Short mmCIF file of C-alpha atoms and ligand atoms in Angstrom, two decimals:
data_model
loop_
_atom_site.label_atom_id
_atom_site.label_comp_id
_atom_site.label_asym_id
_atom_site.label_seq_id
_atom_site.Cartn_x
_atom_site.Cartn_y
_atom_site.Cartn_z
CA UNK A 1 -40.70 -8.48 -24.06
CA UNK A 2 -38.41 -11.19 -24.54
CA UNK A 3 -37.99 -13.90 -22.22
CA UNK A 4 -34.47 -14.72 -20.58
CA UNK A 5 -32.43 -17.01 -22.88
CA UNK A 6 -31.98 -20.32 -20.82
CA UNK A 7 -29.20 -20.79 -18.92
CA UNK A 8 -27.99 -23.61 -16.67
CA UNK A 9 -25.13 -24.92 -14.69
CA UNK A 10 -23.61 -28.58 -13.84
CA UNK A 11 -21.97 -27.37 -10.16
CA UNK A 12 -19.59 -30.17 -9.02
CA UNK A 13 -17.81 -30.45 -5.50
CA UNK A 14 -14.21 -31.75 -5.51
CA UNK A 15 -14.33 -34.37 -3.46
CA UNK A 16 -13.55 -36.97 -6.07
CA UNK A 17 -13.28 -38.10 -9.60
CA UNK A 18 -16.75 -38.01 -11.38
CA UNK A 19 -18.52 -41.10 -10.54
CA UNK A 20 -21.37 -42.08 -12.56
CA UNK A 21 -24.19 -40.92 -10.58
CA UNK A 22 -22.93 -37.13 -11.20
CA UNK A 23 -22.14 -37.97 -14.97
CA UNK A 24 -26.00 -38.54 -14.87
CA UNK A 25 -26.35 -35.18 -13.28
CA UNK A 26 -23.96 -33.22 -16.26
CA UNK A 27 -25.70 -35.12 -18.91
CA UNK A 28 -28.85 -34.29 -17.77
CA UNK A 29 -28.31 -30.76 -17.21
CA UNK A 30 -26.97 -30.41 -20.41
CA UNK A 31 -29.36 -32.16 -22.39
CA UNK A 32 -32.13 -29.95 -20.86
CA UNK A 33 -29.81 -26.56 -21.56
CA UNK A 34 -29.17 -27.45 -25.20
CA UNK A 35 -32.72 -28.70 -25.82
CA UNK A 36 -33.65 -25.35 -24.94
CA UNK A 37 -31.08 -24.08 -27.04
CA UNK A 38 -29.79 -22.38 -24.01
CA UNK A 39 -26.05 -21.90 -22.59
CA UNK A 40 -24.73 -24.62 -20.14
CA UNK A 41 -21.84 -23.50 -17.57
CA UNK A 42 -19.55 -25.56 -15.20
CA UNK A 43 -19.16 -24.16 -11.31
CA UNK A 44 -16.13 -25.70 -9.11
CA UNK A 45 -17.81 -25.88 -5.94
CA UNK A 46 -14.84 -25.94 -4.21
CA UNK A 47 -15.38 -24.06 -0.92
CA UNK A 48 -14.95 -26.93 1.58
CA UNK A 49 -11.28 -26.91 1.75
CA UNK A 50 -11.48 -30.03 4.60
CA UNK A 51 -13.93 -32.30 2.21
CA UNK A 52 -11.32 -31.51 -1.15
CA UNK A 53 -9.44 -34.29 -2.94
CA UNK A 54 -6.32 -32.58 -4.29
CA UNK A 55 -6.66 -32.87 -8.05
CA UNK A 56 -10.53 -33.69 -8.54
CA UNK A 57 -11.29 -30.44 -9.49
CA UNK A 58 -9.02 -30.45 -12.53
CA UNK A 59 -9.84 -34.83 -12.80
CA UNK A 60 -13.49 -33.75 -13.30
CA UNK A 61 -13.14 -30.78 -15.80
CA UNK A 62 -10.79 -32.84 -18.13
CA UNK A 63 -13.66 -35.85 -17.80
CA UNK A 64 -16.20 -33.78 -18.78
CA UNK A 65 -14.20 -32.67 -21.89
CA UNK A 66 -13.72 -36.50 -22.50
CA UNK A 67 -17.58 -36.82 -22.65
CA UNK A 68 -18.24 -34.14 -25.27
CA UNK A 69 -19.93 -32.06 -22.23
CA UNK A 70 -17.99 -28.89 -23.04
CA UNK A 71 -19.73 -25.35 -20.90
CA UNK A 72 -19.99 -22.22 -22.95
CA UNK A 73 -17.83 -20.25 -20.63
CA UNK A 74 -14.82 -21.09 -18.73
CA UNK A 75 -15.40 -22.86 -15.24
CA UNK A 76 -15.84 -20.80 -12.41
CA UNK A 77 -14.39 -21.41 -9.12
CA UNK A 78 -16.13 -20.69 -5.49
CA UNK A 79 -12.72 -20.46 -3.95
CA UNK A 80 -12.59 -17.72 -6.12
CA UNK A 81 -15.33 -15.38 -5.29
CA UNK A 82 -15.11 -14.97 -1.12
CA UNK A 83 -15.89 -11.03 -1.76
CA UNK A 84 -19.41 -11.95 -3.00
CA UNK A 85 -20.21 -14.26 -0.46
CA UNK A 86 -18.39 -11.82 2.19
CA UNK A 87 -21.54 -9.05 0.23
CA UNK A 88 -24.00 -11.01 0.53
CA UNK A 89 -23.22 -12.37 4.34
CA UNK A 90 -22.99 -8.81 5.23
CA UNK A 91 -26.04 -7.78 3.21
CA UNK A 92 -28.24 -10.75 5.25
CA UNK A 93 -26.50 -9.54 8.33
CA UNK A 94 -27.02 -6.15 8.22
CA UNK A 95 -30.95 -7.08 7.57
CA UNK A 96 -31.00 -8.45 11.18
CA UNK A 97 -31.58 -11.96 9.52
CA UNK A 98 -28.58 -13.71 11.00
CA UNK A 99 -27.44 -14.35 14.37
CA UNK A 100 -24.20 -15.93 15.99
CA UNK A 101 -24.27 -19.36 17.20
CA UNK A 102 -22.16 -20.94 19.78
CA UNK A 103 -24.06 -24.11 19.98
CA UNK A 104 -22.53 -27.36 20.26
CA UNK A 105 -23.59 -30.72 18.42
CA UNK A 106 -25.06 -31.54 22.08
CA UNK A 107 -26.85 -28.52 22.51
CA UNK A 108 -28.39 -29.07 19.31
CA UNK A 109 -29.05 -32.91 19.91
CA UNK A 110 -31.34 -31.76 22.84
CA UNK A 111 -33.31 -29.89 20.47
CA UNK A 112 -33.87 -32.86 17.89
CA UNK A 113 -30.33 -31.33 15.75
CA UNK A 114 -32.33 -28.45 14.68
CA UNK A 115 -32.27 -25.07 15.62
CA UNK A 116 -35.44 -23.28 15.36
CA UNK A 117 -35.11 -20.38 18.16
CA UNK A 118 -33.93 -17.60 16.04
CA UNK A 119 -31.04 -17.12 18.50
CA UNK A 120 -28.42 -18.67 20.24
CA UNK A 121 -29.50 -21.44 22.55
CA UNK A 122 -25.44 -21.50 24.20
CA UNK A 123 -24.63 -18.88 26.20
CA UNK A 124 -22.10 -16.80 24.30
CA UNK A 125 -18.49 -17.58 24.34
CA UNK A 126 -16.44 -14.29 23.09
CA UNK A 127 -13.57 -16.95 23.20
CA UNK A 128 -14.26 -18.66 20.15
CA UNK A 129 -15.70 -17.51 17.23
CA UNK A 130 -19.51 -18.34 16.27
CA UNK A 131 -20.79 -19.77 13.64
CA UNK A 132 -23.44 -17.78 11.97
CA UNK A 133 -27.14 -19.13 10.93
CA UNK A 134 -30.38 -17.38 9.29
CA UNK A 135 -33.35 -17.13 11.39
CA UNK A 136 -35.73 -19.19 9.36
CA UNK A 137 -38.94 -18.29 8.80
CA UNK A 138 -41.79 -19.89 9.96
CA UNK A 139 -43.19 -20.07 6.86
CA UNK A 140 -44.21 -22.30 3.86
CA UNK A 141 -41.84 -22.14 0.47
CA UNK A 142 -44.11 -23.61 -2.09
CA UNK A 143 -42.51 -24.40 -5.58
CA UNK A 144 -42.71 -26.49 -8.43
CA UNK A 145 -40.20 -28.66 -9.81
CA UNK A 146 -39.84 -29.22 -13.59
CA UNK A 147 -39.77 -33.06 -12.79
CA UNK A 148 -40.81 -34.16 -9.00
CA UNK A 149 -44.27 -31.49 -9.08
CA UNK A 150 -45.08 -29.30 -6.56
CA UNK A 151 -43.38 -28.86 -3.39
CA UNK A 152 -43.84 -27.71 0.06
CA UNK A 153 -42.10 -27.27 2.86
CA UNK A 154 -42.41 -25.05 6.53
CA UNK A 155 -38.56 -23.81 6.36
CA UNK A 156 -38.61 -23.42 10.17
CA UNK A 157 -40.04 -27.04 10.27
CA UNK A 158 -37.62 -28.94 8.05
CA UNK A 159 -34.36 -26.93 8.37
CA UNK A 160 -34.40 -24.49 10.89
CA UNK A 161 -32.12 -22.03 11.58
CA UNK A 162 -29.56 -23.13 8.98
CA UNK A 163 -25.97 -22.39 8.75
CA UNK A 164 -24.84 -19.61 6.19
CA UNK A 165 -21.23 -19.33 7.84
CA UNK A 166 -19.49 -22.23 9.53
CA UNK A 167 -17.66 -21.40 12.93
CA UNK A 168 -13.53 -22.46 10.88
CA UNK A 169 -15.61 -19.07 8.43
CA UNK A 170 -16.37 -20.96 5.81
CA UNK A 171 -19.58 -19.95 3.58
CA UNK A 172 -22.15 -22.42 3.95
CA UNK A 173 -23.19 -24.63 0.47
CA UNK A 174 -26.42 -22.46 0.67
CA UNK A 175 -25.22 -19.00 0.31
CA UNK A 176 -22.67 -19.75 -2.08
CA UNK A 177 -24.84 -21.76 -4.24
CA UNK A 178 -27.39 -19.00 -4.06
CA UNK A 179 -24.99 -16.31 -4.79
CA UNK A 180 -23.54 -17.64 -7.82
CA UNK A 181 -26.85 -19.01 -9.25
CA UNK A 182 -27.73 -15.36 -9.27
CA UNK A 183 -24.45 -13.54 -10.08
CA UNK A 184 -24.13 -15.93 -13.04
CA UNK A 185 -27.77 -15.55 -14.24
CA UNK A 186 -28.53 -19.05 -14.24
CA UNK A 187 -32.29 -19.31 -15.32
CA UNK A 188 -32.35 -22.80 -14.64
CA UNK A 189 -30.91 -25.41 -12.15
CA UNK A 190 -30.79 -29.38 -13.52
CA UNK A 191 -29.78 -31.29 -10.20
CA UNK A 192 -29.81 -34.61 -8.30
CA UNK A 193 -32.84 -35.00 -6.44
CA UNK A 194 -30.43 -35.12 -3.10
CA UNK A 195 -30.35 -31.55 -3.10
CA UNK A 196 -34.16 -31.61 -3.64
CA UNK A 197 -34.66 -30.60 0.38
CA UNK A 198 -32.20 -27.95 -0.07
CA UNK A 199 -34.40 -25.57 -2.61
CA UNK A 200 -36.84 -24.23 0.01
CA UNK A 201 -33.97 -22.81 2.04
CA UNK A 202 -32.23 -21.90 -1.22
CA UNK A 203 -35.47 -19.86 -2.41
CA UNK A 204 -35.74 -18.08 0.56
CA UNK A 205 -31.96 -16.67 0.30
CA UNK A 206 -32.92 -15.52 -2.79
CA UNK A 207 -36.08 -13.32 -1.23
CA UNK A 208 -33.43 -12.16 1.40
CA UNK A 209 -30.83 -11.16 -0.83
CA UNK A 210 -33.34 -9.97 -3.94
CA UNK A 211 -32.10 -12.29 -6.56
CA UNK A 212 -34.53 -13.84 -8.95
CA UNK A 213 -35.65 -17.79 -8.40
CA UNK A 214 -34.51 -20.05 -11.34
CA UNK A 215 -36.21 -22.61 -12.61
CA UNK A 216 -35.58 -26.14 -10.80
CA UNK A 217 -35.85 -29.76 -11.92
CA UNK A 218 -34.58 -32.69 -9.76
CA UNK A 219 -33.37 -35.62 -11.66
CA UNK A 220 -33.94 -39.22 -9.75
CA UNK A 221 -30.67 -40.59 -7.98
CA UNK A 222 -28.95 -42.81 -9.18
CA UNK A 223 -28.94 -46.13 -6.73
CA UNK A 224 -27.47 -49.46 -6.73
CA UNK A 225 -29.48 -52.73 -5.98
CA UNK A 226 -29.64 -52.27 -2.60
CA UNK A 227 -31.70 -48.73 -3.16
CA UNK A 228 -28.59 -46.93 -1.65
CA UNK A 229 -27.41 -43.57 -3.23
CA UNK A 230 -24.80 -44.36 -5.89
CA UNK A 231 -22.04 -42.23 -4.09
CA UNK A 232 -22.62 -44.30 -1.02
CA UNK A 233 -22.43 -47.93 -2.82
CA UNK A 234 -19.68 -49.29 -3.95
CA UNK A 235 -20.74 -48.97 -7.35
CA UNK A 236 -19.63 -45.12 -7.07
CA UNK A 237 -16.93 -45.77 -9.17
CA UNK A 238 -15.39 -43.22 -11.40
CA UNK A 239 -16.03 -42.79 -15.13
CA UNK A 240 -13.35 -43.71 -17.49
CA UNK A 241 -11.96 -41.34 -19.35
CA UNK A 242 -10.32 -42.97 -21.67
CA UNK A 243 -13.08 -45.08 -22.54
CA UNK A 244 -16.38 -42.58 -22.43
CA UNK A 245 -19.24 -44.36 -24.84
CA UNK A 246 -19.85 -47.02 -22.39
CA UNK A 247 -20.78 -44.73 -19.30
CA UNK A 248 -22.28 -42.01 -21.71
CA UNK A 249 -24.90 -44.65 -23.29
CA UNK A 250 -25.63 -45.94 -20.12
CA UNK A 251 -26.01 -42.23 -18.06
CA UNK A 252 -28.46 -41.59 -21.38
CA UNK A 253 -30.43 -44.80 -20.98
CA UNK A 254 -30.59 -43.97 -16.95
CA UNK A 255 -31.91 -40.80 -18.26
CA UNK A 256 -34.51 -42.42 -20.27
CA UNK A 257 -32.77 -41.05 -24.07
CA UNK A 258 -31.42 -43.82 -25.71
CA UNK A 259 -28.37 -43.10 -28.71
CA UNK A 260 -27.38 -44.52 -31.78
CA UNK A 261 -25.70 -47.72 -31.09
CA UNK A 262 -23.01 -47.24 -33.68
CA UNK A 263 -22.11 -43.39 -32.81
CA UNK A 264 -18.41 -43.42 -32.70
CA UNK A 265 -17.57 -40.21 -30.33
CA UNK A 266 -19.30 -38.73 -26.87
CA UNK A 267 -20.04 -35.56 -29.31
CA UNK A 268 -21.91 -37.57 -31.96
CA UNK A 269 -23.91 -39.55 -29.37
CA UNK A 270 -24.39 -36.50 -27.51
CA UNK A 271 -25.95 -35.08 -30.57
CA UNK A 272 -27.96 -37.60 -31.81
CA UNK A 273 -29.82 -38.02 -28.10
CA UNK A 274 -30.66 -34.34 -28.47
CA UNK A 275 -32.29 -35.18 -31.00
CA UNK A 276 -34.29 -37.56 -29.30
CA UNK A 277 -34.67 -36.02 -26.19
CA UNK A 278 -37.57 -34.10 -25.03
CA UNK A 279 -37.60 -32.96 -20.79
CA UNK A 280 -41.48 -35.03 -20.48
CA UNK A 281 -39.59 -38.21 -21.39
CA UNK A 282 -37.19 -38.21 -17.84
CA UNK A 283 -37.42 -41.12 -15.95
CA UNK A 284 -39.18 -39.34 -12.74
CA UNK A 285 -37.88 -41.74 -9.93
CA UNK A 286 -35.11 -44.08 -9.41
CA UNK A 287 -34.40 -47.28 -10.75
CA UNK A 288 -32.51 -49.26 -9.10
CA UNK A 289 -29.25 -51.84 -11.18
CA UNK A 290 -27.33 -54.71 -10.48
CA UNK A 291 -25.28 -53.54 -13.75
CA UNK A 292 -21.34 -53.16 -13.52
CA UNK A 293 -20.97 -49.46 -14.47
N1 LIG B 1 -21.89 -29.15 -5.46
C1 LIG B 1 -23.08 -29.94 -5.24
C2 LIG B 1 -22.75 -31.40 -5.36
O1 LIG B 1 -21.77 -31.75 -5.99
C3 LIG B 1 -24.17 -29.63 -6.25
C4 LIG B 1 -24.75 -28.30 -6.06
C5 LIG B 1 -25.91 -27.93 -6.96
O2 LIG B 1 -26.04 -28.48 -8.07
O3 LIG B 1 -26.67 -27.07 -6.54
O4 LIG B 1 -23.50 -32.21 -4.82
#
């Protein structure tokens, strides 16, 4: 039998131009991919029409081309691919594991912001339409991650009944991510350790819906002196383009791979960090920098 050829995804939201804590995330993902000798893809995860900056989508594609980080297949695009959400929505639905929500903010404050009741706490309001959420579990999802160890967490606990279609019908982060992780046979998943508390509700889609679990390996956030998250400091500034080796070294070193000093293109230092690069060697947790990046 041979095993499934390694396959793994940088997934980027639009809501910006690629600021260096997500450069961190791409290199990353990519080192691990190619060090495996395995195929790295790029996803547009543009399905939040009210959170997209006009243009970032395209800004961070022809970035990541200026950093050498080129994906093995053309980008996908979530805006794209309603009909497999719509599938898989109906698929959950149809299993009796969703249920519509009318629930305001307040409601939900008075229940600590989560829902855990497997049904609507509002009364229903045939006025407006729901939003829709899963009825969680009340049950452990135990992993491991490739970096951070093992995990644990009681979904019902932690996240409740989460959203998997928003009231204006938008598809929830979790089912799309979910969806396209398995339609696009990704075998592995290199992310920021933000979305760390978002695998247990991410693993049990993929029991719902029958699609396999990938692989998963957190990489440490990125955060400025203060020990804030990079895209909330003002050091989330975008990466330059036009001038990639700086950023590049530095994402490496944040990374823990150092380069040649003297490489002249993103592609050779790219390379020669492969070389070095090995997944035991990550830096585990943050650091935290005073550095101008
Ligand atoms: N689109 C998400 C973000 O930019 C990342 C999703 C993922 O890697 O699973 O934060």
């Amino acid at each position: 039998m041979t095993a499934l050829r390694y396959r793994g995804r940088f997934a980027p939201s639009p809501t910006g131009a690629l600021h260096f804590g997500s450069l961190v995330a791409a290199v990353g993902s990519w080192l691990v991919a190619r060090h495996h000798e395995g195929e790295w893809l790029v996803r547009v995860e543009d399905i939040d029409p009210p959170r997209e900056v006009p243009g970032s989508a395209a800004s961070i594609l022809s970035t990541l081309d200026a950093f050498g980080l080129a994906p093995d297949a053309p980008p996908v695009y979530q805006s794209q691919r309603d009909a497999l959400y719509a599938q898989a929505f109906e698929r959950l639905r149809d299993g009796g594991h969703l249920f519509p929500c009318w629930c305001s903010r307040a409601e939900l404050g008075a229940h600590g912001g989560l829902h855990r009741d497997g049904r609507c706490i509002a009364a229903p309001d045939p006025s407006r339409p729901p939003a829709w959420r899963l009825r969680s579990p009340d049950r452990v999802v135990a992993w491991r991650d490739d970096l951070q160890g093992p995990q644990a967490e009681n979904l019902r606990d932690v996240a409740g009944d989460f959203v998997i279609r928003r009231v204006e019908g938008l598809w929830s982060y979790q089912l799309a991510c979910v969806v396209d992780d398995g339609e696009q046979g990704i075998t592995h998943v290199v992310r920021g350790a933000d979305l760390l508390d978002s695998t247990a509700r991410q693993i049990a889609l993929q029991g719902l819906l029958g699609l396999p679990t990938p692989g998963y390996l957190h990489l440490p956030l990125v955060v400025d002196a203060e020990g804030r998250k990079l895209s909330k400091s003002t050091a989330a500034l975008p990466v330059d383009p036009a001038d990639p080796l700086p950023a590049l070294r530095e994402a490496l070193a944040w990374l823990g791979v150092d380069g040649p000093q003297p490489a002249t293109s993103p592609g050779a230092l790219l390379r020669s960090a492969l070389e070095r690069f090995a997944p035991a060697t990550l830096r585990r947790s943050s650091l935290t920098t005073g550095t101008t990046l």
